[in-house]
Amino acid sequence: MTAETTQQRPIGVFDSGIGGLSVLRALQAELPHERFVYVADSGYAPYGERGDPYVAARSHAITRHLQARHGIKALVVACNTATAAAIHEVRTQCPDLPLVGLEPAIKPAVALSRTRRIGVIGTRGTLTSSKFALLLGSLQSQADFVVQPCDGLAYAIEQSTEHAAPPLSEASKVRALCEQYLGAMGAFGTAEGCIDTLVLGCTHYVFAEEVLRALVGDGVRLVDTGEPVARQTRRLLEATGLLAAADDNAASPSHERVQLLTTGALPPLQAAAHRWLQLPVSCCSTAAVPTPGVLPMDQMPNRAPAQ
Ligand code: DGL
């Protein structure tokens, strides 16, 4: 058996849960010869309303796990909240690990908007971070931004993924939260003074696109970060000489090049993988990635996050 080359090693990807699968989908399309190991930190989700120390502790634990157990050659933090809270520290602690993070795509949104009124939805963690404040500050002269934290929405989307057709109560929770938050942002549309571009600043929200689309109408652009991040990952791999060539992983069929791990229950990940990436259940397994002093969700006294 020949030894694995650096180029053949997998790319690590993680999110607080299934949201980052929207980024993985774009990564697979952009980088078809790569192998991926994805961690859904569903046992410790959501991140958005938990505060930076919690999110940083989880980000470090997952990064260490992906390096030690899977020998990743690069890491994509497929989570806006974790990028805002922890990417600088992860970069400092792992200076040799090529790293790509996510931020709400407000720069591309400025180029797309005609009314110059742009909506941004994301978690409270992302939208109140100093990283986002800096980004917003650099673009504020070019458009009006209506920024809306959506407490509980990522969690509701996470809960609704277990089933191909989510039970009415779960689907309607997602709908009710979308209605509530978009309703607070003002008018959407292409007329002057309306929000004509909505930035999905949380990877989970891509999976609520149908609901969001129905609420904002056809003329409004929904902008997410999957494709630009996939292109950035390609550039980084090329620059560091780590890009896999066509024959590097050719021996394994494409579904075997993806390994999906969850720190929570397996069925929701299996359902999401099947529903959104058409991947078989055999790609999915559980992983224990503890952090000292941090309890997984199912061991916490009150499981549901505050709304
Ligand atoms: N999907 C994550 C993001 O992009 C966070 C969701 C959460 O856990 O609150 O920010």
PDB file of C-alpha atoms and ligand atoms in Angstrom:
ATOM      1  CA  MET A   1       0.000   0.000   0.000  1.00  0.00           C
ATOM      2  CA  THR A   2       1.414   3.401  -0.968  1.00  0.00           C
ATOM      3  CA  ALA A   3       1.549   6.185   1.617  1.00  0.00           C
ATOM      4  CA  GLU A   4      -0.980   8.966   1.358  1.00  0.00           C
ATOM      5  CA  THR A   5       0.431  12.168  -0.147  1.00  0.00           C
ATOM      6  CA  THR A   6      -0.280  15.560   1.421  1.00  0.00           C
ATOM      7  CA  GLN A   7      -2.509  16.436  -1.531  1.00  0.00           C
ATOM      8  CA  GLN A   8      -4.606  13.309  -0.926  1.00  0.00           C
ATOM      9  CA  ARG A   9      -5.370  14.257   2.678  1.00  0.00           C
ATOM     10  CA  PRO A  10      -8.899  15.497   3.381  1.00  0.00           C
ATOM     11  CA  ILE A  11     -10.105  19.050   3.899  1.00  0.00           C
ATOM     12  CA  GLY A  12     -11.793  19.566   7.277  1.00  0.00           C
ATOM     13  CA  VAL A  13     -15.066  21.488   7.388  1.00  0.00           C
ATOM     14  CA  PHE A  14     -17.179  22.263  10.441  1.00  0.00           C
ATOM     15  CA  ASP A  15     -20.253  24.113  11.594  1.00  0.00           C
ATOM     16  CA  SER A  16     -22.386  24.148  14.729  1.00  0.00           C
ATOM     17  CA  GLY A  17     -24.679  21.704  12.932  1.00  0.00           C
ATOM     18  CA  ILE A  18     -26.051  20.901   9.512  1.00  0.00           C
ATOM     19  CA  GLY A  19     -25.884  24.498   8.199  1.00  0.00           C
ATOM     20  CA  GLY A  20     -22.332  24.109   6.906  1.00  0.00           C
ATOM     21  CA  LEU A  21     -23.537  21.363   4.563  1.00  0.00           C
ATOM     22  CA  SER A  22     -24.615  24.265   2.330  1.00  0.00           C
ATOM     23  CA  VAL A  23     -20.931  25.234   2.142  1.00  0.00           C
ATOM     24  CA  LEU A  24     -19.811  21.616   1.708  1.00  0.00           C
ATOM     25  CA  ARG A  25     -22.152  21.343  -1.288  1.00  0.00           C
ATOM     26  CA  ALA A  26     -20.392  24.301  -2.931  1.00  0.00           C
ATOM     27  CA  LEU A  27     -16.959  22.916  -1.990  1.00  0.00           C
ATOM     28  CA  GLN A  28     -17.734  19.560  -3.595  1.00  0.00           C
ATOM     29  CA  ALA A  29     -18.865  21.271  -6.798  1.00  0.00           C
ATOM     30  CA  GLU A  30     -15.754  23.482  -6.961  1.00  0.00           C
ATOM     31  CA  LEU A  31     -13.263  20.824  -5.828  1.00  0.00           C
ATOM     32  CA  PRO A  32     -14.468  17.470  -7.196  1.00  0.00           C
ATOM     33  CA  HIS A  33     -11.147  15.673  -6.644  1.00  0.00           C
ATOM     34  CA  GLU A  34     -10.886  16.475  -2.944  1.00  0.00           C
ATOM     35  CA  ARG A  35     -11.798  14.406   0.119  1.00  0.00           C
ATOM     36  CA  PHE A  36     -13.764  16.074   2.923  1.00  0.00           C
ATOM     37  CA  VAL A  37     -14.374  15.365   6.605  1.00  0.00           C
ATOM     38  CA  TYR A  38     -17.280  17.421   7.929  1.00  0.00           C
ATOM     39  CA  VAL A  39     -18.107  17.849  11.617  1.00  0.00           C
ATOM     40  CA  ALA A  40     -21.635  18.936  12.543  1.00  0.00           C
ATOM     41  CA  ASP A  41     -21.346  20.041  16.171  1.00  0.00           C
ATOM     42  CA  SER A  42     -25.048  19.383  16.644  1.00  0.00           C
ATOM     43  CA  GLY A  43     -24.562  18.036  20.160  1.00  0.00           C
ATOM     44  CA  TYR A  44     -23.368  21.496  21.194  1.00  0.00           C
ATOM     45  CA  ALA A  45     -25.512  23.641  18.847  1.00  0.00           C
ATOM     46  CA  PRO A  46     -26.615  26.322  18.483  1.00  0.00           C
ATOM     47  CA  TYR A  47     -23.599  28.628  18.721  1.00  0.00           C
ATOM     48  CA  GLY A  48     -25.335  31.862  17.851  1.00  0.00           C
ATOM     49  CA  GLU A  49     -26.602  32.903  21.263  1.00  0.00           C
ATOM     50  CA  ARG A  50     -23.900  31.254  23.395  1.00  0.00           C
ATOM     51  CA  GLY A  51     -21.095  33.825  23.529  1.00  0.00           C
ATOM     52  CA  ASP A  52     -17.517  33.834  22.242  1.00  0.00           C
ATOM     53  CA  PRO A  53     -15.743  31.717  24.928  1.00  0.00           C
ATOM     54  CA  TYR A  54     -18.125  28.779  24.321  1.00  0.00           C
ATOM     55  CA  VAL A  55     -17.824  29.008  20.527  1.00  0.00           C
ATOM     56  CA  ALA A  56     -14.031  29.407  20.701  1.00  0.00           C
ATOM     57  CA  ALA A  57     -13.720  26.333  22.982  1.00  0.00           C
ATOM     58  CA  ARG A  58     -15.771  24.236  20.568  1.00  0.00           C
ATOM     59  CA  SER A  59     -13.867  25.532  17.533  1.00  0.00           C
ATOM     60  CA  HIS A  60     -10.534  24.593  19.101  1.00  0.00           C
ATOM     61  CA  ALA A  61     -11.740  21.133  20.132  1.00  0.00           C
ATOM     62  CA  ILE A  62     -13.069  20.363  16.649  1.00  0.00           C
ATOM     63  CA  THR A  63      -9.958  21.684  14.917  1.00  0.00           C
ATOM     64  CA  ARG A  64      -7.749  19.525  17.139  1.00  0.00           C
ATOM     65  CA  HIS A  65      -9.976  16.500  16.492  1.00  0.00           C
ATOM     66  CA  LEU A  66      -9.839  16.994  12.713  1.00  0.00           C
ATOM     67  CA  GLN A  67      -6.065  17.355  12.773  1.00  0.00           C
ATOM     68  CA  ALA A  68      -5.321  14.495  15.153  1.00  0.00           C
ATOM     69  CA  ARG A  69      -7.860  11.919  13.906  1.00  0.00           C
ATOM     70  CA  HIS A  70      -8.204  12.809  10.244  1.00  0.00           C
ATOM     71  CA  GLY A  71      -4.912  14.474   9.303  1.00  0.00           C
ATOM     72  CA  ILE A  72      -6.648  17.336   7.504  1.00  0.00           C
ATOM     73  CA  LYS A  73      -4.541  19.429   5.121  1.00  0.00           C
ATOM     74  CA  ALA A  74      -6.762  22.541   5.376  1.00  0.00           C
ATOM     75  CA  LEU A  75      -9.798  23.721   7.338  1.00  0.00           C
ATOM     76  CA  VAL A  76     -12.947  25.535   6.236  1.00  0.00           C
ATOM     77  CA  VAL A  77     -14.854  27.070   9.144  1.00  0.00           C
ATOM     78  CA  ALA A  78     -18.294  26.793   7.532  1.00  0.00           C
ATOM     79  CA  CYS A  79     -19.908  28.882  10.237  1.00  0.00           C
ATOM     80  CA  ASN A  80     -20.162  32.669  10.394  1.00  0.00           C
ATOM     81  CA  THR A  81     -20.523  32.627  14.177  1.00  0.00           C
ATOM     82  CA  ALA A  82     -17.403  30.506  14.758  1.00  0.00           C
ATOM     83  CA  THR A  83     -15.429  32.585  12.270  1.00  0.00           C
ATOM     84  CA  ALA A  84     -16.367  35.791  14.092  1.00  0.00           C
ATOM     85  CA  ALA A  85     -15.642  34.347  17.543  1.00  0.00           C
ATOM     86  CA  ALA A  86     -12.603  32.186  16.979  1.00  0.00           C
ATOM     87  CA  ILE A  87     -10.843  32.290  13.628  1.00  0.00           C
ATOM     88  CA  HIS A  88      -8.061  34.580  14.815  1.00  0.00           C
ATOM     89  CA  GLU A  89      -7.287  32.269  17.730  1.00  0.00           C
ATOM     90  CA  VAL A  90      -7.446  29.133  15.585  1.00  0.00           C
ATOM     91  CA  ARG A  91      -5.043  30.818  13.158  1.00  0.00           C
ATOM     92  CA  THR A  92      -2.667  31.672  16.000  1.00  0.00           C
ATOM     93  CA  GLN A  93      -2.820  28.187  17.498  1.00  0.00           C
ATOM     94  CA  CYS A  94      -2.439  26.385  14.164  1.00  0.00           C
ATOM     95  CA  PRO A  95      -0.184  28.662  12.114  1.00  0.00           C
ATOM     96  CA  ASP A  96       0.635  25.920   9.608  1.00  0.00           C
ATOM     97  CA  LEU A  97      -2.966  24.958   8.856  1.00  0.00           C
ATOM     98  CA  PRO A  98      -4.409  26.681   5.761  1.00  0.00           C
ATOM     99  CA  LEU A  99      -7.676  28.170   6.995  1.00  0.00           C
ATOM    100  CA  VAL A 100     -10.764  29.649   5.333  1.00  0.00           C
ATOM    101  CA  GLY A 101     -13.513  31.387   7.300  1.00  0.00           C
ATOM    102  CA  LEU A 102     -16.914  32.816   6.453  1.00  0.00           C
ATOM    103  CA  GLU A 103     -18.411  36.250   6.813  1.00  0.00           C
ATOM    104  CA  PRO A 104     -21.791  37.583   5.717  1.00  0.00           C
ATOM    105  CA  ALA A 105     -21.516  38.403   1.993  1.00  0.00           C
ATOM    106  CA  ILE A 106     -22.263  42.096   2.300  1.00  0.00           C
ATOM    107  CA  LYS A 107     -19.483  43.111  -0.098  1.00  0.00           C
ATOM    108  CA  PRO A 108     -20.978  41.162  -3.036  1.00  0.00           C
ATOM    109  CA  ALA A 109     -24.413  42.432  -1.948  1.00  0.00           C
ATOM    110  CA  VAL A 110     -23.302  46.053  -2.419  1.00  0.00           C
ATOM    111  CA  ALA A 111     -22.358  45.235  -6.011  1.00  0.00           C
ATOM    112  CA  LEU A 112     -25.751  43.585  -6.627  1.00  0.00           C
ATOM    113  CA  SER A 113     -28.145  46.028  -4.979  1.00  0.00           C
ATOM    114  CA  ARG A 114     -29.883  48.700  -7.069  1.00  0.00           C
ATOM    115  CA  THR A 115     -31.943  50.306  -4.318  1.00  0.00           C
ATOM    116  CA  ARG A 116     -28.852  50.500  -2.098  1.00  0.00           C
ATOM    117  CA  ARG A 117     -30.857  49.074   0.760  1.00  0.00           C
ATOM    118  CA  ILE A 118     -29.488  45.726   1.907  1.00  0.00           C
ATOM    119  CA  GLY A 119     -30.849  43.374   4.552  1.00  0.00           C
ATOM    120  CA  VAL A 120     -28.522  41.169   6.603  1.00  0.00           C
ATOM    121  CA  ILE A 121     -29.760  38.278   8.726  1.00  0.00           C
ATOM    122  CA  GLY A 122     -27.503  36.169  10.922  1.00  0.00           C
ATOM    123  CA  THR A 123     -26.973  34.997  14.457  1.00  0.00           C
ATOM    124  CA  ARG A 124     -26.633  37.450  17.322  1.00  0.00           C
ATOM    125  CA  GLY A 125     -23.034  36.235  17.786  1.00  0.00           C
ATOM    126  CA  THR A 126     -22.080  37.124  14.213  1.00  0.00           C
ATOM    127  CA  LEU A 127     -23.950  40.395  13.907  1.00  0.00           C
ATOM    128  CA  THR A 128     -22.776  41.837  17.233  1.00  0.00           C
ATOM    129  CA  SER A 129     -19.139  40.801  16.702  1.00  0.00           C
ATOM    130  CA  SER A 130     -16.334  43.308  16.269  1.00  0.00           C
ATOM    131  CA  LYS A 131     -15.355  41.522  13.046  1.00  0.00           C
ATOM    132  CA  PHE A 132     -18.777  42.248  11.537  1.00  0.00           C
ATOM    133  CA  ALA A 133     -18.732  45.831  12.847  1.00  0.00           C
ATOM    134  CA  LEU A 134     -15.457  46.403  10.992  1.00  0.00           C
ATOM    135  CA  LEU A 135     -16.812  44.894   7.779  1.00  0.00           C
ATOM    136  CA  LEU A 136     -20.008  46.912   7.985  1.00  0.00           C
ATOM    137  CA  GLY A 137     -18.085  50.084   8.789  1.00  0.00           C
ATOM    138  CA  SER A 138     -15.993  49.691   5.645  1.00  0.00           C
ATOM    139  CA  LEU A 139     -19.106  49.594   3.425  1.00  0.00           C
ATOM    140  CA  GLN A 140     -21.549  51.835   5.231  1.00  0.00           C
ATOM    141  CA  SER A 141     -20.965  54.780   2.889  1.00  0.00           C
ATOM    142  CA  GLN A 142     -22.036  52.664  -0.092  1.00  0.00           C
ATOM    143  CA  ALA A 143     -25.475  51.421   1.035  1.00  0.00           C
ATOM    144  CA  ASP A 144     -28.012  51.370   3.870  1.00  0.00           C
ATOM    145  CA  PHE A 145     -27.850  48.137   5.821  1.00  0.00           C
ATOM    146  CA  VAL A 146     -30.753  46.735   7.809  1.00  0.00           C
ATOM    147  CA  VAL A 147     -29.182  44.238  10.203  1.00  0.00           C
ATOM    148  CA  GLN A 148     -31.410  41.695  11.944  1.00  0.00           C
ATOM    149  CA  PRO A 149     -30.191  39.031  14.403  1.00  0.00           C
ATOM    150  CA  CYS A 150     -32.476  35.997  14.222  1.00  0.00           C
ATOM    151  CA  ASP A 151     -32.354  34.311  17.644  1.00  0.00           C
ATOM    152  CA  GLY A 152     -33.569  30.743  17.515  1.00  0.00           C
ATOM    153  CA  LEU A 153     -33.821  30.464  13.714  1.00  0.00           C
ATOM    154  CA  ALA A 154     -30.730  28.287  13.161  1.00  0.00           C
ATOM    155  CA  TYR A 155     -31.888  26.016  15.978  1.00  0.00           C
ATOM    156  CA  ALA A 156     -35.378  25.718  14.468  1.00  0.00           C
ATOM    157  CA  ILE A 157     -33.881  24.859  11.051  1.00  0.00           C
ATOM    158  CA  GLU A 158     -31.616  22.288  12.704  1.00  0.00           C
ATOM    159  CA  GLN A 159     -34.653  20.720  14.405  1.00  0.00           C
ATOM    160  CA  SER A 160     -36.694  20.621  11.203  1.00  0.00           C
ATOM    161  CA  THR A 161     -34.139  18.684   9.143  1.00  0.00           C
ATOM    162  CA  GLU A 162     -34.648  15.252  10.586  1.00  0.00           C
ATOM    163  CA  HIS A 163     -37.578  14.530   8.316  1.00  0.00           C
ATOM    164  CA  ALA A 164     -37.895  14.651   4.533  1.00  0.00           C
ATOM    165  CA  ALA A 165     -41.185  16.453   5.094  1.00  0.00           C
ATOM    166  CA  PRO A 166     -40.800  18.149   8.485  1.00  0.00           C
ATOM    167  CA  PRO A 167     -43.793  17.877  10.816  1.00  0.00           C
ATOM    168  CA  LEU A 168     -46.065  20.899  10.558  1.00  0.00           C
ATOM    169  CA  SER A 169     -45.086  22.225  13.977  1.00  0.00           C
ATOM    170  CA  GLU A 170     -41.361  22.295  13.119  1.00  0.00           C
ATOM    171  CA  ALA A 171     -41.822  23.704   9.624  1.00  0.00           C
ATOM    172  CA  SER A 172     -44.189  26.327  10.913  1.00  0.00           C
ATOM    173  CA  LYS A 173     -41.735  27.348  13.656  1.00  0.00           C
ATOM    174  CA  VAL A 174     -39.175  28.155  10.962  1.00  0.00           C
ATOM    175  CA  ARG A 175     -41.839  30.026   8.991  1.00  0.00           C
ATOM    176  CA  ALA A 176     -43.051  31.970  12.037  1.00  0.00           C
ATOM    177  CA  LEU A 177     -39.521  33.057  12.972  1.00  0.00           C
ATOM    178  CA  CYS A 178     -38.745  34.103   9.379  1.00  0.00           C
ATOM    179  CA  GLU A 179     -41.984  36.093   9.273  1.00  0.00           C
ATOM    180  CA  GLN A 180     -41.218  37.751  12.587  1.00  0.00           C
ATOM    181  CA  TYR A 181     -37.652  38.747  11.720  1.00  0.00           C
ATOM    182  CA  LEU A 182     -38.180  39.783   8.090  1.00  0.00           C
ATOM    183  CA  GLY A 183     -41.322  41.635   9.162  1.00  0.00           C
ATOM    184  CA  ALA A 184     -39.199  43.755  11.506  1.00  0.00           C
ATOM    185  CA  MET A 185     -36.848  44.791   8.683  1.00  0.00           C
ATOM    186  CA  GLY A 186     -39.266  46.863   6.604  1.00  0.00           C
ATOM    187  CA  ALA A 187     -40.375  46.535   2.984  1.00  0.00           C
ATOM    188  CA  PHE A 188     -38.706  44.168   0.511  1.00  0.00           C
ATOM    189  CA  GLY A 189     -38.846  44.684  -3.254  1.00  0.00           C
ATOM    190  CA  THR A 190     -37.218  46.440  -6.141  1.00  0.00           C
ATOM    191  CA  ALA A 191     -38.897  49.837  -5.641  1.00  0.00           C
ATOM    192  CA  GLU A 192     -36.896  52.750  -4.288  1.00  0.00           C
ATOM    193  CA  GLY A 193     -36.504  52.609  -0.503  1.00  0.00           C
ATOM    194  CA  CYS A 194     -37.075  48.834  -0.371  1.00  0.00           C
ATOM    195  CA  ILE A 195     -34.589  46.107   0.543  1.00  0.00           C
ATOM    196  CA  ASP A 196     -33.749  44.442  -2.781  1.00  0.00           C
ATOM    197  CA  THR A 197     -30.893  42.226  -1.526  1.00  0.00           C
ATOM    198  CA  LEU A 198     -30.950  39.937   1.511  1.00  0.00           C
ATOM    199  CA  VAL A 199     -27.678  38.518   2.818  1.00  0.00           C
ATOM    200  CA  LEU A 200     -27.981  35.115   4.498  1.00  0.00           C
ATOM    201  CA  GLY A 201     -25.296  35.579   7.152  1.00  0.00           C
ATOM    202  CA  CYS A 202     -25.721  32.130   8.684  1.00  0.00           C
ATOM    203  CA  THR A 203     -25.077  28.896   6.832  1.00  0.00           C
ATOM    204  CA  HIS A 204     -28.249  27.302   8.222  1.00  0.00           C
ATOM    205  CA  TYR A 205     -30.486  29.894   6.549  1.00  0.00           C
ATOM    206  CA  VAL A 206     -29.680  28.561   3.067  1.00  0.00           C
ATOM    207  CA  PHE A 207     -31.872  25.600   3.992  1.00  0.00           C
ATOM    208  CA  ALA A 208     -34.805  27.943   4.700  1.00  0.00           C
ATOM    209  CA  GLU A 209     -34.437  29.609   1.301  1.00  0.00           C
ATOM    210  CA  GLU A 210     -37.891  28.557   0.081  1.00  0.00           C
ATOM    211  CA  VAL A 211     -39.564  30.111   3.104  1.00  0.00           C
ATOM    212  CA  LEU A 212     -37.476  33.273   2.834  1.00  0.00           C
ATOM    213  CA  ARG A 213     -38.127  33.540  -0.906  1.00  0.00           C
ATOM    214  CA  ALA A 214     -41.887  33.270  -0.372  1.00  0.00           C
ATOM    215  CA  LEU A 215     -41.720  36.115   2.145  1.00  0.00           C
ATOM    216  CA  VAL A 216     -39.512  38.574   0.226  1.00  0.00           C
ATOM    217  CA  GLY A 217     -40.869  37.957  -3.274  1.00  0.00           C
ATOM    218  CA  ASP A 218     -39.181  37.043  -6.545  1.00  0.00           C
ATOM    219  CA  GLY A 219     -37.384  40.315  -7.265  1.00  0.00           C
ATOM    220  CA  VAL A 220     -35.227  40.254  -4.127  1.00  0.00           C
ATOM    221  CA  ARG A 221     -31.789  38.660  -4.351  1.00  0.00           C
ATOM    222  CA  LEU A 222     -30.769  36.181  -1.664  1.00  0.00           C
ATOM    223  CA  VAL A 223     -27.001  36.124  -1.241  1.00  0.00           C
ATOM    224  CA  ASP A 224     -25.099  33.386   0.566  1.00  0.00           C
ATOM    225  CA  THR A 225     -21.414  32.605   0.928  1.00  0.00           C
ATOM    226  CA  GLY A 226     -21.005  29.003  -0.269  1.00  0.00           C
ATOM    227  CA  GLU A 227     -19.643  29.593  -3.771  1.00  0.00           C
ATOM    228  CA  PRO A 228     -17.222  32.453  -2.980  1.00  0.00           C
ATOM    229  CA  VAL A 229     -15.833  30.413  -0.075  1.00  0.00           C
ATOM    230  CA  ALA A 230     -15.376  27.379  -2.310  1.00  0.00           C
ATOM    231  CA  ARG A 231     -13.485  29.519  -4.840  1.00  0.00           C
ATOM    232  CA  GLN A 232     -11.341  31.003  -2.066  1.00  0.00           C
ATOM    233  CA  THR A 233     -10.564  27.490  -0.819  1.00  0.00           C
ATOM    234  CA  ARG A 234      -9.427  26.494  -4.310  1.00  0.00           C
ATOM    235  CA  ARG A 235      -7.162  29.566  -4.502  1.00  0.00           C
ATOM    236  CA  LEU A 236      -5.653  28.776  -1.108  1.00  0.00           C
ATOM    237  CA  LEU A 237      -4.992  25.125  -2.009  1.00  0.00           C
ATOM    238  CA  GLU A 238      -3.395  26.179  -5.282  1.00  0.00           C
ATOM    239  CA  ALA A 239      -1.220  28.772  -3.572  1.00  0.00           C
ATOM    240  CA  THR A 240      -0.018  26.263  -0.965  1.00  0.00           C
ATOM    241  CA  GLY A 241       0.501  23.408  -3.442  1.00  0.00           C
ATOM    242  CA  LEU A 242      -2.156  21.305  -1.683  1.00  0.00           C
ATOM    243  CA  LEU A 243      -4.782  20.970  -4.424  1.00  0.00           C
ATOM    244  CA  ALA A 244      -5.594  17.333  -5.234  1.00  0.00           C
ATOM    245  CA  ALA A 245      -5.064  16.374  -8.869  1.00  0.00           C
ATOM    246  CA  ALA A 246      -7.682  14.467 -10.894  1.00  0.00           C
ATOM    247  CA  ASP A 247      -6.052  11.096 -10.231  1.00  0.00           C
ATOM    248  CA  ASP A 248      -5.172  11.676  -6.554  1.00  0.00           C
ATOM    249  CA  ASN A 249      -8.404  10.261  -5.110  1.00  0.00           C
ATOM    250  CA  ALA A 250      -9.738   8.649  -8.284  1.00  0.00           C
ATOM    251  CA  ALA A 251      -9.732   5.175  -6.716  1.00  0.00           C
ATOM    252  CA  SER A 252     -12.630   6.017  -4.376  1.00  0.00           C
ATOM    253  CA  PRO A 253     -16.119   6.874  -5.699  1.00  0.00           C
ATOM    254  CA  SER A 254     -17.265  10.412  -4.980  1.00  0.00           C
ATOM    255  CA  HIS A 255     -19.553   9.506  -2.032  1.00  0.00           C
ATOM    256  CA  GLU A 256     -16.641   7.753  -0.308  1.00  0.00           C
ATOM    257  CA  ARG A 257     -14.631  10.947  -0.475  1.00  0.00           C
ATOM    258  CA  VAL A 258     -16.975  12.558   2.022  1.00  0.00           C
ATOM    259  CA  GLN A 259     -17.170  11.632   5.666  1.00  0.00           C
ATOM    260  CA  LEU A 260     -19.816  13.334   7.783  1.00  0.00           C
ATOM    261  CA  LEU A 261     -19.513  13.276  11.568  1.00  0.00           C
ATOM    262  CA  THR A 262     -21.867  14.582  14.199  1.00  0.00           C
ATOM    263  CA  THR A 263     -21.401  15.211  17.909  1.00  0.00           C
ATOM    264  CA  GLY A 264     -25.188  14.850  18.294  1.00  0.00           C
ATOM    265  CA  ALA A 265     -27.789  12.351  17.124  1.00  0.00           C
ATOM    266  CA  LEU A 266     -27.124  10.538  13.855  1.00  0.00           C
ATOM    267  CA  PRO A 267     -30.583  10.507  12.152  1.00  0.00           C
ATOM    268  CA  PRO A 268     -30.801  14.294  11.579  1.00  0.00           C
ATOM    269  CA  LEU A 269     -27.383  14.332   9.907  1.00  0.00           C
ATOM    270  CA  GLN A 270     -28.261  11.305   7.787  1.00  0.00           C
ATOM    271  CA  ALA A 271     -31.537  12.932   6.739  1.00  0.00           C
ATOM    272  CA  ALA A 272     -29.854  16.252   5.929  1.00  0.00           C
ATOM    273  CA  ALA A 273     -27.038  14.542   3.997  1.00  0.00           C
ATOM    274  CA  HIS A 274     -29.549  12.608   1.937  1.00  0.00           C
ATOM    275  CA  ARG A 275     -31.899  15.528   1.418  1.00  0.00           C
ATOM    276  CA  TRP A 276     -29.388  18.211   0.499  1.00  0.00           C
ATOM    277  CA  LEU A 277     -26.295  16.393  -0.753  1.00  0.00           C
ATOM    278  CA  GLN A 278     -27.832  13.136  -1.986  1.00  0.00           C
ATOM    279  CA  LEU A 279     -25.286  11.262   0.126  1.00  0.00           C
ATOM    280  CA  PRO A 280     -25.942   7.748   1.486  1.00  0.00           C
ATOM    281  CA  VAL A 281     -26.326   7.137   5.228  1.00  0.00           C
ATOM    282  CA  SER A 282     -23.065   5.166   5.149  1.00  0.00           C
ATOM    283  CA  CYS A 283     -21.176   8.500   4.907  1.00  0.00           C
ATOM    284  CA  CYS A 284     -22.412   9.508   8.370  1.00  0.00           C
ATOM    285  CA  SER A 285     -21.205   8.560  11.830  1.00  0.00           C
ATOM    286  CA  THR A 286     -20.963  10.016  15.314  1.00  0.00           C
ATOM    287  CA  ALA A 287     -17.858  11.457  16.934  1.00  0.00           C
ATOM    288  CA  ALA A 288     -17.170  12.379  20.538  1.00  0.00           C
ATOM    289  CA  VAL A 289     -15.389  15.745  20.666  1.00  0.00           C
ATOM    290  CA  PRO A 290     -15.587  16.872  24.287  1.00  0.00           C
ATOM    291  CA  THR A 291     -14.397  20.166  25.737  1.00  0.00           C
ATOM    292  CA  PRO A 292     -13.663  20.254  29.470  1.00  0.00           C
ATOM    293  CA  GLY A 293     -16.438  22.004  31.353  1.00  0.00           C
ATOM    294  CA  VAL A 294     -18.826  22.211  28.391  1.00  0.00           C
ATOM    295  CA  LEU A 295     -21.839  19.899  28.476  1.00  0.00           C
ATOM    296  CA  PRO A 296     -23.428  18.559  25.300  1.00  0.00           C
ATOM    297  CA  MET A 297     -26.977  19.818  24.685  1.00  0.00           C
ATOM    298  CA  ASP A 298     -28.714  16.601  25.716  1.00  0.00           C
ATOM    299  CA  GLN A 299     -27.070  16.777  29.146  1.00  0.00           C
ATOM    300  CA  MET A 300     -28.032  20.375  29.807  1.00  0.00           C
ATOM    301  CA  PRO A 301     -30.884  21.083  32.230  1.00  0.00           C
ATOM    302  CA  ASN A 302     -32.798  23.198  29.668  1.00  0.00           C
ATOM    303  CA  ARG A 303     -32.290  21.904  26.126  1.00  0.00           C
ATOM    304  CA  ALA A 304     -33.983  24.617  24.093  1.00  0.00           C
ATOM    305  CA  PRO A 305     -32.114  27.912  23.746  1.00  0.00           C
ATOM    306  CA  ALA A 306     -33.786  31.099  24.923  1.00  0.00           C
ATOM    307  CA  GLN A 307     -35.854  32.710  22.151  1.00  0.00           C
TER     308      GLN A 307
HETATM  309  N1  DGL B   1     -24.546  28.083  11.032  1.00  0.00           N
HETATM  310  C1  DGL B   1     -23.919  28.984  11.907  1.00  0.00           C
HETATM  311  C2  DGL B   1     -23.508  30.293  11.260  1.00  0.00           C
HETATM  312  O1  DGL B   1     -23.241  30.336  10.076  1.00  0.00           O
HETATM  313  C3  DGL B   1     -24.445  29.179  13.306  1.00  0.00           C
HETATM  314  C4  DGL B   1     -25.780  28.680  13.718  1.00  0.00           C
HETATM  315  C5  DGL B   1     -25.893  28.546  15.224  1.00  0.00           C
HETATM  316  O2  DGL B   1     -25.404  27.568  15.722  1.00  0.00           O
HETATM  317  O3  DGL B   1     -26.442  29.451  15.870  1.00  0.00           O
HETATM  318  O4  DGL B   1     -23.387  31.295  11.924  1.00  0.00           O
END
